[in-house]
PDB file of C-alpha atoms in Angstrom:
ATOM      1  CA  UNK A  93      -2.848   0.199  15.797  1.00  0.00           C
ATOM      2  CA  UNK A  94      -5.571  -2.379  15.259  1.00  0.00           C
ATOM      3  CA  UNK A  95      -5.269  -5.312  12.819  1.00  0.00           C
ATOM      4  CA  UNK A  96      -7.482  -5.324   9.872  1.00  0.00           C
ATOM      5  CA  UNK A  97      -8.602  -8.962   8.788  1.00  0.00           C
ATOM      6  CA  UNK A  98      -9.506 -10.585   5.379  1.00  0.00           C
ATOM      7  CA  UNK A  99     -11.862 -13.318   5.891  1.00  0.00           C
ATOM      8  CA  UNK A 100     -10.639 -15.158   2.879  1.00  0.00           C
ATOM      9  CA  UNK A 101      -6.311 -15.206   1.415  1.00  0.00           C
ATOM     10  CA  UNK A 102      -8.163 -16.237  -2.302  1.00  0.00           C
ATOM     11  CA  UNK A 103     -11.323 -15.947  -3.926  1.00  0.00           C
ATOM     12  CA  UNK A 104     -11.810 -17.628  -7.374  1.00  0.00           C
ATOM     13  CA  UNK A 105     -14.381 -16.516  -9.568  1.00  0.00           C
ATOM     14  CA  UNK A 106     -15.726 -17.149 -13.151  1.00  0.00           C
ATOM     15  CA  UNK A 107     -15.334 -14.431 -15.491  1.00  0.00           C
ATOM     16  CA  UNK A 108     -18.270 -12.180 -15.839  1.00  0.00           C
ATOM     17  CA  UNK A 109     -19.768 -12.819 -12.184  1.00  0.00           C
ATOM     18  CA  UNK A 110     -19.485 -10.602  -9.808  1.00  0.00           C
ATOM     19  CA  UNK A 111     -16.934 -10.876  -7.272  1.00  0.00           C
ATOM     20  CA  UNK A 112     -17.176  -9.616  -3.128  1.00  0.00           C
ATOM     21  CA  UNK A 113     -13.991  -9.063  -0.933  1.00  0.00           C
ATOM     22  CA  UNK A 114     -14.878  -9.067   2.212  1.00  0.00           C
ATOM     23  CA  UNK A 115     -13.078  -7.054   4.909  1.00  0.00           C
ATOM     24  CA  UNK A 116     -12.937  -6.752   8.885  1.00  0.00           C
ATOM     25  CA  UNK A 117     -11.611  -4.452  11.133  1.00  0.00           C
ATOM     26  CA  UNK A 118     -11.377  -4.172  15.006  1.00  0.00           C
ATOM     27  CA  UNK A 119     -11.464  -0.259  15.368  1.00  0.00           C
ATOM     28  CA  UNK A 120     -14.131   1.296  16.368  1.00  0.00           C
ATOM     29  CA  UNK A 121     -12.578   4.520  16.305  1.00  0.00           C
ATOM     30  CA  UNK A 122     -11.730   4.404  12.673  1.00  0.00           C
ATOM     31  CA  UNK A 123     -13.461   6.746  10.230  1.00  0.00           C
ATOM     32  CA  UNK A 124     -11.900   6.012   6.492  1.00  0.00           C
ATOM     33  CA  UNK A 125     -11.751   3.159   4.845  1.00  0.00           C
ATOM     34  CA  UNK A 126      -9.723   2.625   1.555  1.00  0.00           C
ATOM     35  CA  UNK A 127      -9.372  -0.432  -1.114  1.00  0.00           C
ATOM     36  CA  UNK A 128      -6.325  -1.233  -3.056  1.00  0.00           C
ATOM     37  CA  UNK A 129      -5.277  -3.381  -6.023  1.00  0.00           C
ATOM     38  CA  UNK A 130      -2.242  -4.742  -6.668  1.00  0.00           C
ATOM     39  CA  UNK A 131      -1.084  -6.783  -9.487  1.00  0.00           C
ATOM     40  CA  UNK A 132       1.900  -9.587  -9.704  1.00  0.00           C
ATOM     41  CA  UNK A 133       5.301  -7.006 -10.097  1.00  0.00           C
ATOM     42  CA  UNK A 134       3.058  -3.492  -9.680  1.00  0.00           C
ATOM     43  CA  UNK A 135       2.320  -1.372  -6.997  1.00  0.00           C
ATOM     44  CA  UNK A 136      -0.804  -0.917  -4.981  1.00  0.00           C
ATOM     45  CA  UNK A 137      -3.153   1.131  -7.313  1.00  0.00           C
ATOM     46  CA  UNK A 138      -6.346   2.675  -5.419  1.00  0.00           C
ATOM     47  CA  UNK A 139      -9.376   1.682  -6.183  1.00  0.00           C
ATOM     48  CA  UNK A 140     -12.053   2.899  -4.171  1.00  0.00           C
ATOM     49  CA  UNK A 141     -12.623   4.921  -0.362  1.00  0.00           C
ATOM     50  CA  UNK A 142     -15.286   5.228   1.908  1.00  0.00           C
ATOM     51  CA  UNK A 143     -15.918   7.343   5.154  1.00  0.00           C
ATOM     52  CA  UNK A 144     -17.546   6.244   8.044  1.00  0.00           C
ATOM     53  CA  UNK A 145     -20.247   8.773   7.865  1.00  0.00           C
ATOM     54  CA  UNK A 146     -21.403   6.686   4.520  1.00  0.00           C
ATOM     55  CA  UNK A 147     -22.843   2.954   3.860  1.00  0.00           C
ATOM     56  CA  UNK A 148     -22.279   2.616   0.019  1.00  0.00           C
ATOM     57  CA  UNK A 149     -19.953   4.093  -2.432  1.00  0.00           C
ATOM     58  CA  UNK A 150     -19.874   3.222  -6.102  1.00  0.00           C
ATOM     59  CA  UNK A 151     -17.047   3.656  -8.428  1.00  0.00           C
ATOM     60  CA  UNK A 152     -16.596   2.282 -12.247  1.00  0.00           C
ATOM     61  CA  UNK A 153     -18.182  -1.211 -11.674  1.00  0.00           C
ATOM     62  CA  UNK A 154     -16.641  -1.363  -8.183  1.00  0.00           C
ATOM     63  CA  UNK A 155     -18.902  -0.342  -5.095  1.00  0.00           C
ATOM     64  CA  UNK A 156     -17.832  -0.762  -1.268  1.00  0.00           C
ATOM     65  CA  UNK A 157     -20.074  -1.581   1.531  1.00  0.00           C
ATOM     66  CA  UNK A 158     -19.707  -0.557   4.973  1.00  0.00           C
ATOM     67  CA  UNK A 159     -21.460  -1.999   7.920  1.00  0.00           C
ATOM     68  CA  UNK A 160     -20.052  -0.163  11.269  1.00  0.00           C
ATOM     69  CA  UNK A 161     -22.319  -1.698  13.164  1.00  0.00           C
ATOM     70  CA  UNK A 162     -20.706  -5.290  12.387  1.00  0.00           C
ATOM     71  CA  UNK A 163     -17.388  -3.424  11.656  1.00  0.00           C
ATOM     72  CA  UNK A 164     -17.299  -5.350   8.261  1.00  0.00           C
ATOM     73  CA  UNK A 165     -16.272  -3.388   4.869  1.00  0.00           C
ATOM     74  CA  UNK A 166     -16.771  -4.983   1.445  1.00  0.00           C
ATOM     75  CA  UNK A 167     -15.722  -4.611  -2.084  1.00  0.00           C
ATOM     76  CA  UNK A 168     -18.063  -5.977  -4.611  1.00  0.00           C
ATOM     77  CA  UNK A 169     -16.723  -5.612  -8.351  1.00  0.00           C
ATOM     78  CA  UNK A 170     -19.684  -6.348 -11.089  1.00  0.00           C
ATOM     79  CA  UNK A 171     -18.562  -8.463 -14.271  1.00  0.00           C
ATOM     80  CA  UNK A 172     -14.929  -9.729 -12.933  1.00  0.00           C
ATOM     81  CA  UNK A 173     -12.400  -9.564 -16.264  1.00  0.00           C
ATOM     82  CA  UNK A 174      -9.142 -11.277 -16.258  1.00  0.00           C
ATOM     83  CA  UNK A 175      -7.470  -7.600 -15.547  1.00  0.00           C
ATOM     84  CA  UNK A 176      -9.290  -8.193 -12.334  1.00  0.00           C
ATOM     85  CA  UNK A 177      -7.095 -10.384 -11.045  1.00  0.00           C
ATOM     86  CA  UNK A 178      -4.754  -9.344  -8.110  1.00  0.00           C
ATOM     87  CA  UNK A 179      -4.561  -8.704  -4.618  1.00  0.00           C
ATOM     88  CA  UNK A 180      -6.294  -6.855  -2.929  1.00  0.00           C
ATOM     89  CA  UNK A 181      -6.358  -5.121   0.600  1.00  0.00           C
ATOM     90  CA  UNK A 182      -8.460  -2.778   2.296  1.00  0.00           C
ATOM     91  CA  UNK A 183      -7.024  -0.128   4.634  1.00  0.00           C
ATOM     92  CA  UNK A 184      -8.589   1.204   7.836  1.00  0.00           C
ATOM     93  CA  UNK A 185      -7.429   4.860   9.233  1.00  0.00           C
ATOM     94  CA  UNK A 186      -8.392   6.406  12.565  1.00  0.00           C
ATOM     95  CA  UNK A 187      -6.566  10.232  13.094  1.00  0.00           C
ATOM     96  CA  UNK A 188      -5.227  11.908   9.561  1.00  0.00           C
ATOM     97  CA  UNK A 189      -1.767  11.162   8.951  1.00  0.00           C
ATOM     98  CA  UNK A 190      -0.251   8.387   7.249  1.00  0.00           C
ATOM     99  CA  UNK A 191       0.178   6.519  10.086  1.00  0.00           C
ATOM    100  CA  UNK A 192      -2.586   5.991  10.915  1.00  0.00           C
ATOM    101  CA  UNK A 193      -3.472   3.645   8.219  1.00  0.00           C
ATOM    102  CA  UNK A 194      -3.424   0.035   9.020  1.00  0.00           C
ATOM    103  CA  UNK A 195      -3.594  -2.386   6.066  1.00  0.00           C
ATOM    104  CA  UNK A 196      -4.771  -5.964   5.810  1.00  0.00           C
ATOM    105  CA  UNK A 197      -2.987  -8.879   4.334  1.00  0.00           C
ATOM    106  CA  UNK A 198      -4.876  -8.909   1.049  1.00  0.00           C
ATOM    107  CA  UNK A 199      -7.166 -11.381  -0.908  1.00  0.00           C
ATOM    108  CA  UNK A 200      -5.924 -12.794  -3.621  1.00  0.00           C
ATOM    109  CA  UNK A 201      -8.677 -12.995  -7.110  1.00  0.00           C
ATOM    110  CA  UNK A 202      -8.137 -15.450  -9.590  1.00  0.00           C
ATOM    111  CA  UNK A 203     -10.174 -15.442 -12.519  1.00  0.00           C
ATOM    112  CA  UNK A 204     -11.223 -18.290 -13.782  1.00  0.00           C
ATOM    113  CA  UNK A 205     -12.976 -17.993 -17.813  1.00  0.00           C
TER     114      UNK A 205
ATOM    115  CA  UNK B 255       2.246   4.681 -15.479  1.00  0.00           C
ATOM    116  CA  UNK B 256       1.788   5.464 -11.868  1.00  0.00           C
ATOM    117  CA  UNK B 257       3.990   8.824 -11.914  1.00  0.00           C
ATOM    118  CA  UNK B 258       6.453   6.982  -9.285  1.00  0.00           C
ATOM    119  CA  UNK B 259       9.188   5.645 -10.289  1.00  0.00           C
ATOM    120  CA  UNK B 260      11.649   3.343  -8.678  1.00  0.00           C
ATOM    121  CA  UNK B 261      14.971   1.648  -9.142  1.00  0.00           C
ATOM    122  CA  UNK B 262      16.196  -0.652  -9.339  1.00  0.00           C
ATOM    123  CA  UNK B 263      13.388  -3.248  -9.854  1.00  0.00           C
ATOM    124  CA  UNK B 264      15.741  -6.037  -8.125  1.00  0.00           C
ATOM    125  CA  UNK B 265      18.587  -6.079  -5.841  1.00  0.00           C
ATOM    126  CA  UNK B 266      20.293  -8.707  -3.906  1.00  0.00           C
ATOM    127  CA  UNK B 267      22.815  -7.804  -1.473  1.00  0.00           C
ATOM    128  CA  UNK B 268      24.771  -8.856   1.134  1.00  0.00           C
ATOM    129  CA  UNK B 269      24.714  -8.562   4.927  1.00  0.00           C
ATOM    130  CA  UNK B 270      27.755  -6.417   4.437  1.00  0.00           C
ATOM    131  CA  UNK B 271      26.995  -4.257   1.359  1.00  0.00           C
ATOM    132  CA  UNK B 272      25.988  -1.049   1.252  1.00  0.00           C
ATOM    133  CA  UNK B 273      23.425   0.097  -1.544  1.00  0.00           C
ATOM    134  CA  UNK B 274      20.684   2.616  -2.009  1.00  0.00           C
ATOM    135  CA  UNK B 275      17.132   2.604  -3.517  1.00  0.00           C
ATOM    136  CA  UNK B 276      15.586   5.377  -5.199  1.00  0.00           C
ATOM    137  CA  UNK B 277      12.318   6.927  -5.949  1.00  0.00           C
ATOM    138  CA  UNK B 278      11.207   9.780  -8.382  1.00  0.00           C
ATOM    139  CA  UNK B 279       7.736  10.893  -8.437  1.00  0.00           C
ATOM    140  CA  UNK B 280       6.534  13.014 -12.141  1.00  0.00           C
ATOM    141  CA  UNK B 281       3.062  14.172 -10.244  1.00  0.00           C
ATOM    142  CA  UNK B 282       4.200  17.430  -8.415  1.00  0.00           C
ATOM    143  CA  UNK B 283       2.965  15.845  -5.004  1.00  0.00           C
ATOM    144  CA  UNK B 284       4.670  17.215  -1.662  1.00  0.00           C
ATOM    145  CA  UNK B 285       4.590  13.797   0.199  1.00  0.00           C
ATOM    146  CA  UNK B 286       6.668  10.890  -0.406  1.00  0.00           C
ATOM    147  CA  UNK B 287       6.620   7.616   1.450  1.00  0.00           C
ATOM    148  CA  UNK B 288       8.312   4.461   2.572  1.00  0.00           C
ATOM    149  CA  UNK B 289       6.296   1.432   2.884  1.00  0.00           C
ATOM    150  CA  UNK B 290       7.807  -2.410   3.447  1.00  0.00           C
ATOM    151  CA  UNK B 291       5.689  -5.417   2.015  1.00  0.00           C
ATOM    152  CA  UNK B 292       7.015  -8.738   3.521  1.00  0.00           C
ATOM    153  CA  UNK B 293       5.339 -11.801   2.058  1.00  0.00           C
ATOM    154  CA  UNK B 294       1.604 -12.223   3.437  1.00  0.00           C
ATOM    155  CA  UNK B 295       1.996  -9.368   5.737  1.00  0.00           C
ATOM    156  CA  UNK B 296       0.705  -6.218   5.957  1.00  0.00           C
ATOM    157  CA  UNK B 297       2.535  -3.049   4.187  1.00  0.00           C
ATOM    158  CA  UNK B 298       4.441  -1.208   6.953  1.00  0.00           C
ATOM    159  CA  UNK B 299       4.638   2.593   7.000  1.00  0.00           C
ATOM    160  CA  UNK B 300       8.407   3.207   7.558  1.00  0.00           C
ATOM    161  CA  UNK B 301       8.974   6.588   6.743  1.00  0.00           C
ATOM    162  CA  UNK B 302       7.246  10.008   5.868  1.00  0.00           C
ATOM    163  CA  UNK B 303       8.499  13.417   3.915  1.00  0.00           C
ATOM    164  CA  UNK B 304       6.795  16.526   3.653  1.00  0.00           C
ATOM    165  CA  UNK B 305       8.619  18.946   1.503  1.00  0.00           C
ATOM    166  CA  UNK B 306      12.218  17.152   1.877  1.00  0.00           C
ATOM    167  CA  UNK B 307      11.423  17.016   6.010  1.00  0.00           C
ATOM    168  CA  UNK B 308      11.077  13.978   7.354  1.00  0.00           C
ATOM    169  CA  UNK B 309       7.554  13.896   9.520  1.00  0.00           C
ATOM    170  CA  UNK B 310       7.468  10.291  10.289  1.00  0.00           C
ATOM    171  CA  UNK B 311       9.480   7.570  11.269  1.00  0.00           C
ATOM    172  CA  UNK B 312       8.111   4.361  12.264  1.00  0.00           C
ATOM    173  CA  UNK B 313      10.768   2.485  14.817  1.00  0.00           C
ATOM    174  CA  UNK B 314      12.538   1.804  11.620  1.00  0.00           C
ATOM    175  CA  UNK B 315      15.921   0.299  12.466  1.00  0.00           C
ATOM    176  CA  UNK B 316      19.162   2.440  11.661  1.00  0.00           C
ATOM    177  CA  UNK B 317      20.342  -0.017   9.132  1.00  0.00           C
ATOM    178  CA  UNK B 318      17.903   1.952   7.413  1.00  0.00           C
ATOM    179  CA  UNK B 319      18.414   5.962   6.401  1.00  0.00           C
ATOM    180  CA  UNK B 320      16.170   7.967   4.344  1.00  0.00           C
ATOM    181  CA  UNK B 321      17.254  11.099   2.398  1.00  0.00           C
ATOM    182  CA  UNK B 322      14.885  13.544   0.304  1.00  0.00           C
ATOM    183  CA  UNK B 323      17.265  15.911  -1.549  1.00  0.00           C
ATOM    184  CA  UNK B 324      13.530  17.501  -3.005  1.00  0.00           C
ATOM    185  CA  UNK B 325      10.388  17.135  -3.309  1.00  0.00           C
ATOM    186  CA  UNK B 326      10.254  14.563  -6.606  1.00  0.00           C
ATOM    187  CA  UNK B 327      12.894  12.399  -5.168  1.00  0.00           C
ATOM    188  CA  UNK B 328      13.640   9.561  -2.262  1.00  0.00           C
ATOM    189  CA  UNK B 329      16.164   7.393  -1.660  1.00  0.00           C
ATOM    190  CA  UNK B 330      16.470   4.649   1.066  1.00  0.00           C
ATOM    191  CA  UNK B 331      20.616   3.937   1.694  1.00  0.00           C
ATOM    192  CA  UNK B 332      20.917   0.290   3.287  1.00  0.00           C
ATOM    193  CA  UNK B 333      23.871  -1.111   5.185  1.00  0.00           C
ATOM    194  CA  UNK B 334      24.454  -4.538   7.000  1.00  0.00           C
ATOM    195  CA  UNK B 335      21.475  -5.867   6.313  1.00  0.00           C
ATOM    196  CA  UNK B 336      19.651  -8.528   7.587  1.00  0.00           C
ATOM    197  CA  UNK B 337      17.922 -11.570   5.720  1.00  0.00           C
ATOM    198  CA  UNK B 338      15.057 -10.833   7.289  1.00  0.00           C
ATOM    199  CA  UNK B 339      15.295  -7.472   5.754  1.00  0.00           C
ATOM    200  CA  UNK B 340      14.503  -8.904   1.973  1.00  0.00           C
ATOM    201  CA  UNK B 341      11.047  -7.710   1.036  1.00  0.00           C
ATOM    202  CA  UNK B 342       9.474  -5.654  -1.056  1.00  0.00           C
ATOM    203  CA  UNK B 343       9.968  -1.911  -0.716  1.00  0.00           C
ATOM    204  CA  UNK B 344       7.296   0.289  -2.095  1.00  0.00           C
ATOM    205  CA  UNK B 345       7.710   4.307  -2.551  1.00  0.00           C
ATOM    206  CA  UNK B 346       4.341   6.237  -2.883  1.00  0.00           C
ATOM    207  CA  UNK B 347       3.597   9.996  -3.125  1.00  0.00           C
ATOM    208  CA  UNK B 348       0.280  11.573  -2.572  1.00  0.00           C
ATOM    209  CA  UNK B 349      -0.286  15.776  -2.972  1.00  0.00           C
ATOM    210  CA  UNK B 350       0.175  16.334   1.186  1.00  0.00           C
ATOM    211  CA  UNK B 351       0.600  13.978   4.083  1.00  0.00           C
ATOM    212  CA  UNK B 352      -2.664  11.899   4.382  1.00  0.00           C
ATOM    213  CA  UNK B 353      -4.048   8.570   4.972  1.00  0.00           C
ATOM    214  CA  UNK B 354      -6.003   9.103   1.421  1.00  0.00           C
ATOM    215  CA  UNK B 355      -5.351   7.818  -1.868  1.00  0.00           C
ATOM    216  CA  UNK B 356      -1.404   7.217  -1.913  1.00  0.00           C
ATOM    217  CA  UNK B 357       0.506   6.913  -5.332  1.00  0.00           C
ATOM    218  CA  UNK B 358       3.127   3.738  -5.540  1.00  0.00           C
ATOM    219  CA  UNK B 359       5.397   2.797  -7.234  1.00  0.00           C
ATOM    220  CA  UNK B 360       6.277  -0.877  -8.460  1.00  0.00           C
ATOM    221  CA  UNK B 361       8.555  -1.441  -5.574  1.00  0.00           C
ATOM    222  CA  UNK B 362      12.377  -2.600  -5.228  1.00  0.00           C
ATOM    223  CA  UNK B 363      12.157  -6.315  -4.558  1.00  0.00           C
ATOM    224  CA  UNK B 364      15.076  -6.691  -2.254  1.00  0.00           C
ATOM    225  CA  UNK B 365      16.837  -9.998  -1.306  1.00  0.00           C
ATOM    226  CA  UNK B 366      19.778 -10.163   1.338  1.00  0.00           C
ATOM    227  CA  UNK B 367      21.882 -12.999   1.745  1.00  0.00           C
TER     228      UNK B 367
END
């Protein structure tokens, strides 16, 4: 499958601004997009999805952006906490199964207070 | 409390050891997964049960053999190992085979010598 990019490995923030990961994929054939967080000695937790027939989805202070036309996805999260702080990595999936999920490398948050 | 567990949390091993990992999952889901997370790489799908039968197997080297006994539980039996082999190895379950919203577990961080 097609690699899925991060444009930046870490993205420091203050606490209580608003952070945006920014994602970019090469498929044009996917259709589902999918965010994970994962902290230091923890598994990938999900966060948030979207589907290509959307633009926006909003979630408990997270909402992801998705711009097919620039194939560019983006998670913003609104008042960063220090529990924000992890990796994360979006996900790109073109056909149902499992595999065919690619996932990116992951940005890494620090919070800064 | 993800709902997966795995064990142990850390193993080192070497080249000519044989040892196993194992995954339980307490969330009734029908689909368990292998995934491997190398440092700043992408997670890689490696293998894929649906009701103890194994649906997916991604050009996953023989030093590596799967077994689902049932539907809660995974293991992953390793022998003669390579170094390049030490990463960390991440179970997840989700309710049927799909590219949506995967359950993990913390992971077996794995180191071969």
């Amino acid at each position: 499958g097609e690699s899925v990019g991060l444009h930046l490995p870490t993205l420091s923030v203050q606490e209580g601004d608003n952070s945006i990961i920014n994602c970019a994929y090469s498929n044009s054939a996917s259709d589902y997009f999918i965010w994970y967080k994962q902290e230091s000695g923890k598994g990938p937790q999900f966060i948030i999805d979207i589907r290509s027939n959307m633009d926006k989805r909003q979630g408990q202070r997270v909402t992801v952006l998705l711009n097919k036309t620039v194939k560019h996805l983006s998670l913003q999260i609104a008042a960063t906490q220090p529990g924000d702080s992890a990796v994360y990595f979006c996900a790109e999936g073109s056909g149902g199964g499992a595999d065919g999920l690619t996932f990116g490398k992951g940005t890494h948050l620090i919070i800064q207070p | 409390e993800t709902g997966v567990t795995q064990t142990p949390r850390h193993l080192v091993m070497g080249m000519t050891n044989k040892k196993s990992l194992k995954c339980e999952q307490h969330l009734g889901h029908n689909a368990m997964y292998w995934y491997k997370q190398s440092a700043k790489k992408p997670l890689e799908l490696m293998f894929v049960y649906s009701l103890e039968e194994r649906v997916e197997n991604n050009s996953v080297p023989s030093r590596f053999s799967p077994e689902c006994p049932n539907s809660s539980h995974l293991f992953l039996h390793l022998h003669t190992l390579q170094p390049e082999d030490s990463a960390l190895y991440l179970c997840a379950s989700s309710p049927r085979v799909s590219r949506e919203k995967l359950f993990f577990g913390s992971g077996t961080q794995l180191s071969v010598l």
